[in-house]
XYZ file of C-alpha atoms in Angstrom:
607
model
C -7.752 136.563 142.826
C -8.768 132.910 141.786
C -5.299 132.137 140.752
C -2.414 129.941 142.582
C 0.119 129.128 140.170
C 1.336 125.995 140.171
C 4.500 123.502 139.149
C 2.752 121.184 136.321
C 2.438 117.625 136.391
C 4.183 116.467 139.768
C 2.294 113.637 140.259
C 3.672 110.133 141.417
C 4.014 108.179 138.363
C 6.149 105.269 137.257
C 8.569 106.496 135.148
C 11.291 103.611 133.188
C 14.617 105.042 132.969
C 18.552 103.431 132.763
C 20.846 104.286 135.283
C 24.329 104.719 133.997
C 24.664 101.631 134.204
C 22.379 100.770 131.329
C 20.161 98.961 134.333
C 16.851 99.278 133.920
C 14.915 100.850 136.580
C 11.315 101.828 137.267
C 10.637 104.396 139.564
C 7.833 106.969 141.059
C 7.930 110.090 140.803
C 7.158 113.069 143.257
C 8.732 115.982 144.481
C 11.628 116.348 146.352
C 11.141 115.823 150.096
C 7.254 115.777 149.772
C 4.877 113.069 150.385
C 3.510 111.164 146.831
C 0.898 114.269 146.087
C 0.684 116.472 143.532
C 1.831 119.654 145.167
C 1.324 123.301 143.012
C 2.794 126.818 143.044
C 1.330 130.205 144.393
C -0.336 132.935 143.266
C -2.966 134.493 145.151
C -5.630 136.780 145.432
C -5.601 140.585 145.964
C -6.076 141.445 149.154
C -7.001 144.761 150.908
C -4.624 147.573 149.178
C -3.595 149.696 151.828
C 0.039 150.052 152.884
C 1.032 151.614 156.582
C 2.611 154.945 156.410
C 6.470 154.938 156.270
C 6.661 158.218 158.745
C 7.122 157.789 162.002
C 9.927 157.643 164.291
C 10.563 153.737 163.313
C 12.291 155.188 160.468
C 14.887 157.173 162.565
C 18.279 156.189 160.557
C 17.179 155.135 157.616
C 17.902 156.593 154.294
C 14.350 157.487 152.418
C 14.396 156.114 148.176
C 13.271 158.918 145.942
C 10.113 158.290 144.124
C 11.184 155.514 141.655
C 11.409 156.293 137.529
C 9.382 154.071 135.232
C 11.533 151.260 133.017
C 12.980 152.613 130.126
C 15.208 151.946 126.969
C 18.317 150.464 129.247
C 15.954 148.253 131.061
C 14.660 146.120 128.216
C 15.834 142.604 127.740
C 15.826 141.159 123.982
C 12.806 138.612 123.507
C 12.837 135.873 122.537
C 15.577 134.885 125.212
C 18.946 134.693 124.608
C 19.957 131.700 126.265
C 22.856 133.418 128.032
C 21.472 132.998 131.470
C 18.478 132.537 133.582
C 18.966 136.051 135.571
C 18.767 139.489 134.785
C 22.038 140.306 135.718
C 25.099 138.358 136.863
C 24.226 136.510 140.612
C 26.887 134.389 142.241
C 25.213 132.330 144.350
C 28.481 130.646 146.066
C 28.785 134.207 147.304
C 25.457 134.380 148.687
C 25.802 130.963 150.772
C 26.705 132.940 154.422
C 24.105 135.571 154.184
C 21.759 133.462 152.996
C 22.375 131.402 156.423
C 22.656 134.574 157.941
C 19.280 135.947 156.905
C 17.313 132.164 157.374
C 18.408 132.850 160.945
C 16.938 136.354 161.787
C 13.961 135.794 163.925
C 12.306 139.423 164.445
C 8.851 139.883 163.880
C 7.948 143.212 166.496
C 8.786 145.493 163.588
C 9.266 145.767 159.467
C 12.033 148.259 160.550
C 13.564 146.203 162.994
C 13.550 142.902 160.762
C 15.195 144.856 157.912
C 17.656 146.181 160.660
C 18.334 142.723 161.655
C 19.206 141.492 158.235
C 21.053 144.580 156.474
C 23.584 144.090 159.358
C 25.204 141.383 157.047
C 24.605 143.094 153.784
C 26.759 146.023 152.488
C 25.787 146.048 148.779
C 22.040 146.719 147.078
C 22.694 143.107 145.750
C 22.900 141.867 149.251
C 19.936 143.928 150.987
C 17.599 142.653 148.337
C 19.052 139.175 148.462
C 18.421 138.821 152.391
C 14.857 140.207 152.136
C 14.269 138.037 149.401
C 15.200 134.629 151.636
C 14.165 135.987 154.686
C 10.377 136.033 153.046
C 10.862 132.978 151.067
C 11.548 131.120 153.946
C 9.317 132.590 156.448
C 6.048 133.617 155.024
C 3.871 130.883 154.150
C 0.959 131.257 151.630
C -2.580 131.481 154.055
C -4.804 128.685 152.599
C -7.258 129.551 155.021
C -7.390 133.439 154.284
C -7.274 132.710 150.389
C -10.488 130.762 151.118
C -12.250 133.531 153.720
C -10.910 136.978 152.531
C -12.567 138.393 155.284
C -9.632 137.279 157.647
C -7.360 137.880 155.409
C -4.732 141.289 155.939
C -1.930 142.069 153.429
C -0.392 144.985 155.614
C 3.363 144.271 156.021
C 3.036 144.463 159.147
C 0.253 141.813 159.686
C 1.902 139.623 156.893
C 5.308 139.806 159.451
C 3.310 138.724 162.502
C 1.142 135.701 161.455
C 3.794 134.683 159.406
C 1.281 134.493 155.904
C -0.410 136.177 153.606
C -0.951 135.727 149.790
C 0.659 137.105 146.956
C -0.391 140.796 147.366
C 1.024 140.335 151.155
C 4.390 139.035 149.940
C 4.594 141.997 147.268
C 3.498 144.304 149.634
C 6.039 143.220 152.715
C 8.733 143.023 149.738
C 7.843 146.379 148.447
C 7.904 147.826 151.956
C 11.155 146.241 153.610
C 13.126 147.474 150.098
C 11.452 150.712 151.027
C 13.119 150.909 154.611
C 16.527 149.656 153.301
C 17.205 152.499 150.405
C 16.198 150.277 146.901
C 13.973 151.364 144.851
C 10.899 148.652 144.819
C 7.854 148.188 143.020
C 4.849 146.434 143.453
C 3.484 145.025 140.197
C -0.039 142.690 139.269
C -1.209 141.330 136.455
C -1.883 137.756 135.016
C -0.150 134.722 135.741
C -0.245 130.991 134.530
C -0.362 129.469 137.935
C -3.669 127.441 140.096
C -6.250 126.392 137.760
C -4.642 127.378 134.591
C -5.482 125.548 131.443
C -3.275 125.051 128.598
C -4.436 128.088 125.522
C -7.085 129.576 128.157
C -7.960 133.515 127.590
C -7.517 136.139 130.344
C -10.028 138.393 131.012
C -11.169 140.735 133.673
C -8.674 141.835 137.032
C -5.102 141.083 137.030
C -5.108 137.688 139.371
C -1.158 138.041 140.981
C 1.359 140.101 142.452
C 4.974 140.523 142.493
C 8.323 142.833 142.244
C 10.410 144.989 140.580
C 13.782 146.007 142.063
C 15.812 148.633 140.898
C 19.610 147.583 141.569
C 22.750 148.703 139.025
C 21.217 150.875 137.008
C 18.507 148.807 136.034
C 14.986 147.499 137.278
C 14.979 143.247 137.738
C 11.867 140.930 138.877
C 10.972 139.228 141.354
C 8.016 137.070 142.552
C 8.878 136.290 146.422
C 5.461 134.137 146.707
C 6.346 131.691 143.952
C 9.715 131.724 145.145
C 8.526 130.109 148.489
C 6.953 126.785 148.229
C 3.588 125.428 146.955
C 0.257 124.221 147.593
C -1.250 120.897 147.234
C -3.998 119.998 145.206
C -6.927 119.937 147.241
C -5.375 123.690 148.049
C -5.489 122.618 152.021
C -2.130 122.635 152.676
C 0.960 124.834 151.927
C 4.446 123.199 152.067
C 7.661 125.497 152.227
C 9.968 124.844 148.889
C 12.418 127.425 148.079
C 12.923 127.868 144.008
C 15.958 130.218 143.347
C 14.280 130.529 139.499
C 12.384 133.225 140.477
C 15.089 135.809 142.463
C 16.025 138.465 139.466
C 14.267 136.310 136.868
C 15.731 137.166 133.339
C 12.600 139.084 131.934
C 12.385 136.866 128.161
C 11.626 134.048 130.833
C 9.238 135.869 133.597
C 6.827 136.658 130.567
C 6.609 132.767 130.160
C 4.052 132.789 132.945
C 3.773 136.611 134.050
C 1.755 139.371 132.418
C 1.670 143.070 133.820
C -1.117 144.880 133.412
C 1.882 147.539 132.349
C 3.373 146.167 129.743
C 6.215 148.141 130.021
C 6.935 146.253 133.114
C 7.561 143.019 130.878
C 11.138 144.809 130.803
C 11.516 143.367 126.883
C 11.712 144.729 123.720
C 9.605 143.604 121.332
C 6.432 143.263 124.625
C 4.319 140.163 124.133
C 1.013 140.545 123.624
C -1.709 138.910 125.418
C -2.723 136.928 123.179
C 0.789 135.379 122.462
C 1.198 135.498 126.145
C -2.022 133.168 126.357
C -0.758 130.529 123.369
C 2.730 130.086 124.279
C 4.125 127.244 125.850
C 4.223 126.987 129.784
C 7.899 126.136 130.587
C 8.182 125.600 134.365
C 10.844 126.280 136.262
C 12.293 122.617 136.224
C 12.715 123.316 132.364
C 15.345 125.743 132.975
C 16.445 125.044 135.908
C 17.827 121.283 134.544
C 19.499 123.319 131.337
C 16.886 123.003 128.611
C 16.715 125.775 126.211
C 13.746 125.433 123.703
C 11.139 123.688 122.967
C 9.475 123.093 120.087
C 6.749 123.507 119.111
C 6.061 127.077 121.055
C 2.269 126.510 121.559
C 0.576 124.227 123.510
C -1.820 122.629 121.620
C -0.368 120.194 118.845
C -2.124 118.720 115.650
C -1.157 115.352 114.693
C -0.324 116.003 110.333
C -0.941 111.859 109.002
C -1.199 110.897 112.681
C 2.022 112.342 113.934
C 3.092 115.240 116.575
C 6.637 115.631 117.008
C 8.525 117.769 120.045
C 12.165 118.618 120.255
C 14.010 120.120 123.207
C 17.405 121.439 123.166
C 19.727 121.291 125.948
C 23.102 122.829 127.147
C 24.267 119.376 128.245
C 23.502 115.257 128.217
C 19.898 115.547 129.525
C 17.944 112.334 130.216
C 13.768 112.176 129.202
C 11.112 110.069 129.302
C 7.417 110.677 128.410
C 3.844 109.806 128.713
C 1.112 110.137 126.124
C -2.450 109.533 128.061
C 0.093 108.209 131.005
C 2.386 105.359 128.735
C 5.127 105.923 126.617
C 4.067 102.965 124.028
C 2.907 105.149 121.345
C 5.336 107.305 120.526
C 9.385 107.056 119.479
C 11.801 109.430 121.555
C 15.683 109.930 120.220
C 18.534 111.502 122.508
C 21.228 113.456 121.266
C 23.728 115.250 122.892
C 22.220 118.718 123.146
C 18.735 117.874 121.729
C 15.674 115.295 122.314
C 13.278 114.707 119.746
C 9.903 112.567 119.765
C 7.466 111.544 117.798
C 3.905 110.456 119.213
C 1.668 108.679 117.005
C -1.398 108.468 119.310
C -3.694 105.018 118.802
C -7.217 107.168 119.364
C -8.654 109.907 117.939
C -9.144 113.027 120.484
C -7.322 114.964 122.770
C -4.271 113.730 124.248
C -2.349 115.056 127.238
C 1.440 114.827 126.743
C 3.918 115.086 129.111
C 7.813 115.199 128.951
C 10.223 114.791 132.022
C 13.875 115.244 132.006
C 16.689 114.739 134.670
C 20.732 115.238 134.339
C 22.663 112.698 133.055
C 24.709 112.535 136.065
C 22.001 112.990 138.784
C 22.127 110.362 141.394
C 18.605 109.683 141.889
C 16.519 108.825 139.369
C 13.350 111.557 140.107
C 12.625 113.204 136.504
C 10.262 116.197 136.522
C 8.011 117.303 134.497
C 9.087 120.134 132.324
C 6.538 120.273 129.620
C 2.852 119.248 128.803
C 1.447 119.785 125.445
C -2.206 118.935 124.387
C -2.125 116.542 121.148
C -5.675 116.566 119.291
C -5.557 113.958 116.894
C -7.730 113.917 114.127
C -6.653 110.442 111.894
C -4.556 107.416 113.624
C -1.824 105.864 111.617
C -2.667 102.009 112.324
C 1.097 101.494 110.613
C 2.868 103.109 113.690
C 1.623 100.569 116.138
C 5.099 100.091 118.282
C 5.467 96.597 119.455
C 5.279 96.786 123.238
C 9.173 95.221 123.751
C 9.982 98.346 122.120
C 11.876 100.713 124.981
C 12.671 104.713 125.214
C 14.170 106.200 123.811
C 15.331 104.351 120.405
C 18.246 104.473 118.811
C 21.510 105.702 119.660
C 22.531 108.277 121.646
C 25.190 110.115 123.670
C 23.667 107.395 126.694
C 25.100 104.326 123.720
C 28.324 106.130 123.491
C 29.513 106.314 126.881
C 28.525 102.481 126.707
C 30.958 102.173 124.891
C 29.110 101.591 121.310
C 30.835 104.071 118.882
C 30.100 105.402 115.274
C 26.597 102.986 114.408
C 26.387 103.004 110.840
C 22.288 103.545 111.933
C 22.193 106.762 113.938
C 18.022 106.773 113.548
C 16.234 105.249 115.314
C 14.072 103.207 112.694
C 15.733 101.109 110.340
C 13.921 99.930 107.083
C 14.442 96.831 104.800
C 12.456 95.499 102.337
C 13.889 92.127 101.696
C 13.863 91.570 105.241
C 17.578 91.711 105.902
C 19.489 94.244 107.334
C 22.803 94.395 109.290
C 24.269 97.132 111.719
C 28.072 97.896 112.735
C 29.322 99.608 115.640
C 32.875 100.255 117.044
C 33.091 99.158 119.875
C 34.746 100.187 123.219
C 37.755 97.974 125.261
C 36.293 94.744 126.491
C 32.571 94.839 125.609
C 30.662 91.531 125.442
C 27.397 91.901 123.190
C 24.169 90.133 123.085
C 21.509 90.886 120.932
C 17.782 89.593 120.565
C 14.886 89.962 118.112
C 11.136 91.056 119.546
C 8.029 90.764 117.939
C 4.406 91.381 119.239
C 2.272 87.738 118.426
C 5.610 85.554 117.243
C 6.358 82.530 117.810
C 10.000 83.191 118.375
C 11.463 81.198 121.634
C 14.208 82.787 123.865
C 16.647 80.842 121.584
C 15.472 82.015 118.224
C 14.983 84.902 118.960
C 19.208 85.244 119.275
C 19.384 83.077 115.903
C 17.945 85.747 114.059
C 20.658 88.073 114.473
C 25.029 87.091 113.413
C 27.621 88.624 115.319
C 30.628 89.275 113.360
C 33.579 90.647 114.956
C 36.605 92.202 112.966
C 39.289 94.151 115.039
C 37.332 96.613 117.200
C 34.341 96.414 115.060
C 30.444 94.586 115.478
C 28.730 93.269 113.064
C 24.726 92.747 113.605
C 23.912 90.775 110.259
C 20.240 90.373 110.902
C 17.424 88.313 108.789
C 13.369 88.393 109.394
C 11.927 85.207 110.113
C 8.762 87.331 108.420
C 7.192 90.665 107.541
C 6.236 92.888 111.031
C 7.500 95.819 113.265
C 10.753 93.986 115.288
C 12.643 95.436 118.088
C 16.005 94.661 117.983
C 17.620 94.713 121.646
C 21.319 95.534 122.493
C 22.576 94.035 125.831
C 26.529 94.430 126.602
C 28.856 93.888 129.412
C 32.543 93.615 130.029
C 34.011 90.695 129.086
C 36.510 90.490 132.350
C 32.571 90.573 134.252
C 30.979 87.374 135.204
C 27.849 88.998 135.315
C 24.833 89.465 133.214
C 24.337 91.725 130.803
C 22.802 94.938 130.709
C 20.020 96.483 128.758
C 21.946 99.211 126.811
C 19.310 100.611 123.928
C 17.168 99.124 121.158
C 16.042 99.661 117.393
C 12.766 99.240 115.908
C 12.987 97.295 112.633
C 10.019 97.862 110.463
C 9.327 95.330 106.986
C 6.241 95.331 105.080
C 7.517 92.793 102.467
C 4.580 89.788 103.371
C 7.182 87.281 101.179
C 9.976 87.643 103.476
C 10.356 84.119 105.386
C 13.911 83.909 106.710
C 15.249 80.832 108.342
C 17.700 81.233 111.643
C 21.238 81.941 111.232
C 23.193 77.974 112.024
C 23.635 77.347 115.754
C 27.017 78.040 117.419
C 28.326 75.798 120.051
C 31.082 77.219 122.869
C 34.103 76.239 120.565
C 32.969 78.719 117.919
C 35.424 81.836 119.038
C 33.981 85.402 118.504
C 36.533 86.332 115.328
C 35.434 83.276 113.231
C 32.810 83.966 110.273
C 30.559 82.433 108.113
C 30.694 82.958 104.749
C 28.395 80.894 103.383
C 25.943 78.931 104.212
C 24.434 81.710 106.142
C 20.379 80.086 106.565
C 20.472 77.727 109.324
C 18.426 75.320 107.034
C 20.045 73.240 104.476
C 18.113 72.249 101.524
C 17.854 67.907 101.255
C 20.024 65.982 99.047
C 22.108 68.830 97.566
C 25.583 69.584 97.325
C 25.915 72.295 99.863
C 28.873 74.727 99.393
C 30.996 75.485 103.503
C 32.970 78.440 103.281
C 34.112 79.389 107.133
C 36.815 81.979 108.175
C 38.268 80.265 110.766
C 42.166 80.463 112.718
C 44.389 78.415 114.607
C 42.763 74.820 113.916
C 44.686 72.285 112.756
C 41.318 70.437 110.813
C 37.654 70.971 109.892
C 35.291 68.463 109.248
C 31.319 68.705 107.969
C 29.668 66.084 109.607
C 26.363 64.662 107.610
C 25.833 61.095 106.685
C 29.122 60.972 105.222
C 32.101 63.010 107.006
C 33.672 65.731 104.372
C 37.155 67.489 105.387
C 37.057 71.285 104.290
C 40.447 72.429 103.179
C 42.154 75.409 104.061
C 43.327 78.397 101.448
C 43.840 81.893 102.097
C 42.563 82.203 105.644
C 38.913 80.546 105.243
C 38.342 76.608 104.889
C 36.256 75.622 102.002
C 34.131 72.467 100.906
C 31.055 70.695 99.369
C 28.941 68.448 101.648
C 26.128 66.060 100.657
C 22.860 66.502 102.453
C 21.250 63.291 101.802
C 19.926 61.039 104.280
C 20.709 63.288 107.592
C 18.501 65.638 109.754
C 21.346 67.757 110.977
C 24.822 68.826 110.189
C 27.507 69.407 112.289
C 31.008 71.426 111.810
C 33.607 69.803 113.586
C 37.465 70.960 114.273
C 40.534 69.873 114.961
C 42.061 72.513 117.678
C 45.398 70.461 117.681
C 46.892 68.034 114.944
C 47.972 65.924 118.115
C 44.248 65.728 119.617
C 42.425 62.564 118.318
C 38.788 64.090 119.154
C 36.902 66.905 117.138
C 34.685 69.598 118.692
C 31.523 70.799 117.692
C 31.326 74.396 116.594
C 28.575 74.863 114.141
C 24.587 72.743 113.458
C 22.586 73.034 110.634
C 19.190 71.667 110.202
C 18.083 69.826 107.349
C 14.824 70.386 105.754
C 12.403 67.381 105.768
C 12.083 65.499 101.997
């Protein structure tokens, strides 16, 4: 019995995630109502075997269960899972919510027979009896820290389990198997291995079985149960037990029990085709939080990854909007994580050779606190880097758009990866967007030179109708991040973080100068045709074509002052560059106004 299973990867870590908001937040990360440690599951050691005889005038009243039959061909459960459901048959736990007050309450401990008494007085089905043992343990037995270490003071009678109030895993199988005894249901006390204390990803199992738990036999059919994992957990210096009920493991759906539960009989795996050890021992530990928050699969099904070219990729799928974060050797830098609406996919393209410990945490999309949990951990071993991944640290999770985007309010990207490649260093992106949505949008690069300012000029909005432009042009080859910030127009407020791209361009000849600089006057429906660069060449002819409305007269202000005229919607001139720095674009709002207003600067380069 070395074995406690445990919950995976609770510790407190700081985890970056967006509220709905699209706020940025950073927050820690422990378990619910539990102090910042990492706290584990149960599964404990054998303890003596002996059960108390069931004779005796105790019984008086009781109906005796005939000897129970082995599982057979109506018991088995297809495997892989199904995905209907996470039980073995269907549990309404609404119904449950009075008798599971109702049992929480019963405070007996003189007697196994008078405890079960006590609790079947509110339970009229086999459904009910088994459901008010199983909370009645749950929440009353706690796991003996102090036995598991000394087994010499350690008893896993029933009725010594009842009266100290703890025991280990063969004490909570053994009260379980007992209790179901008294109340007429067919129970059975099963061992075998588990994945719980001290388990290491793709370990063997040899030697004895190192847990315990249940079979039930209600409806026709035997279920399982594990009553010690269902109560709480241990921390890691395995001093201290803390009570945490986890409803995952009442009538488990067998295709997900096997995930961390091997009888010694494999017919009591309750599937059809079994798993063998040895699959049993390379498949991927899902914790409970991994179904318990809706995810499905997981891919890939073992849990040690090779990088192929210096790349590992996971993807989850999901019955609903699920938010994730994750951390490679404890940072999400290195890696490039996209959200869709049933499905999360990453890619981690570790910086080191070695092996890597990966973690992923998810949380609802609509949960009001912003606690993910860890629901998988992979080992990555990594046998060449690729130096070309190397993410530039502005760069945020996950990338790209999502469902998150969407209910942002930024519809149908004409990018929906999160990666977006150009070669001549120019590249532009269009969304539709939602009713009053003010955008800003910046350009990040590791070691530039780009100021606050330019890093804005790099990137055009163009707005036509309900649609967004991002016309965007490299100041020089690199791996950019381009950030998306957005916030209602009728808000005085500042914007909000809503998702970024990474912009990758290898081209070392690419050298773009900033788009012109707009002034306040410049409304958000005006375009430029041409010219786009910010930097005019020196004493040329320079050709203005602007898209503008409802001015009454536009001017190009160098040396010399040149009117544009208007035809079909867009005003149009030549302007001589000679013997100015700058250029301005000046309108008219109002034939009756006698001043101008600056819309529009150019730069001009030096002779």
């Amino acid at each position: 019995g070395r074995r406690v299973s445990r919950e995976p990867c609770k510790q407190t870590q700081a985890v970056t995630s967006y509220s709905n908001e699209g706020t940025q937040v950073t927050v820690e990360v422990h378990p619910k109502d539990s102090a910042p440690q990492l706290f584990k599951k149960l599964s404990f050691g054998k303890g003596p075997q002996r059960l108390p005889s069931l004779t005796g005038q105790d019984n008086k009243g009781f109906q005796r269960t005939e000897a129970p039959r082995p599982p057979g061909g109506k018991d088995l459960h297809a495997y892989p899972w199904d995905k209907s459901s996470l039980k073995s048959m269907p549990v309404d736990l609404q119904q449950f919510e009075k008798l599971d007050a109702y049992a929480l309450k019963v405070n007996v401990k003189n007697s196994v027979e008078e405890l079960v008494k006590a609790l079947l007085k509110q339970a009229r089905t086999d459904l009910e009896k088994v459901r008010a043992i199983w909370m009645w343990i749950c929440h009353h037995i706690e796991y003996d820290v102090v036995g598991y270490h000394n087994k010499s003071q350690l008893s896993s009678r029933p009725i010594d389990v009842l009266q100290t109030g703890k025991s280990i895993c063969e004490g909570y199988a053994g009260l379980f198997e007992q209790m179901c005894s008294i109340a007429g249901i067919q129970c059975m006390k099963l061992s075998g291995y588990s994945k719980g204390y001290g388990y290491k990803m793709g370990q063997t199992f040899t030697g004895d079985s190192d847990h315990a738990w249940n079979a039930v036999y209600l409806d026709g059919r035997w279920h399982l149960l594990d009553s010690t994992w269902g109560s709480g957990a241990v921390d890691d210096s395995f001093t201290k037990f803390t009570f945490r009920y986890n409803e995952f493991y009442f009538l488990t759906h067998p295709a997900l029990f096997i995930n961390n539960h091997f009888p010694d009989n494999s017919n009591w795996q309750l599937l059809k085709p079994t798993v063998t050890l040895k699959d049993f021992e390379s498949n991927m530990l899902h914790n409970s939080n991994f179904y318990m928050l809706g995810l499905l699969t997981a891919h890939p099904e073992t849990a040690v990854i090779r990088t192929v070219n210096g790349k590992a990729s996971v993807s989850v799928d999901c019955r609903s909007a699920t938010l994730f974060t994750f951390k490679l050797k404890g940072t999400d830098e290195h890696g490039l994580m996209t959200l869709k609406k049933h499905s999360m996919k990453l890619d981690v393209y570790p910086q080191k050779t070695g092996s890597h410990k990966l973690q992923i945490f998810a949380k609802p999309s609509k949960a009001s606190d912003d606690v993910y949990k860890c629901v998988l951990e992979y080992v990555v071993e990594c046998e060449s880097v690729d130096k070309a991944m190397r993410f530039p640290k502005d760069l945020h999770q996950p990338v790209g758009p999502s469902w998150f985007t969407e209910r942002q309010g930024f519809l149908r990207p004409s990018h929906p990866d999160p990666v977006i490649h150009t070669n001549d260093g120019r590249c532009s992106v269009t969304f539709t967007l939602g009713k009053d949505i003010s955008v800003l949008a910046s350009l990040h690069c590791d070691n530039s030179s780009l100021t606050e300012d330019m890093r804005r000029r790099h990137i055009m909005q163009i707005h036509r109708g309900n649609q967004i432009e991002l016309k965007i042009h490299l100041p020089h080859a690199g791996n950019f991040v381009l950030k998306i910030y957005a916030k209602k127009k009728s808000d005085p407020g500042n914007y909000d973080y809503i998702f970024n791209y990474l912009i990758t361009c290898l081209n070392t000849e690419v050298k773009w100068p900033a788009f012109p600089q707009s002034y306040s006057k410049w409304v958000e429906d005006y375009e430029i045709l041409e010219p786009l660069s910010g930097l005019l060449p020196a004493n040329r002819n320079v050709q203005f074509k602007l898209k503008m409305h409802g001015i009454a007269k536009v001017l190009v202000q160098a040396e010399n002052a040149y009117p544009l005229t208007q035809s079909r919607g867009c005003w149009e001139g030549t302007c001589n560059t000679s013997g100015c720095r700058e250029v301005f674009v000046m309108v008219h709002e109002n034939a009756n106004h006698s001043f101008y207003s600056h819309v529009l600067k150019y730069e001009v380069e030096s002779q």
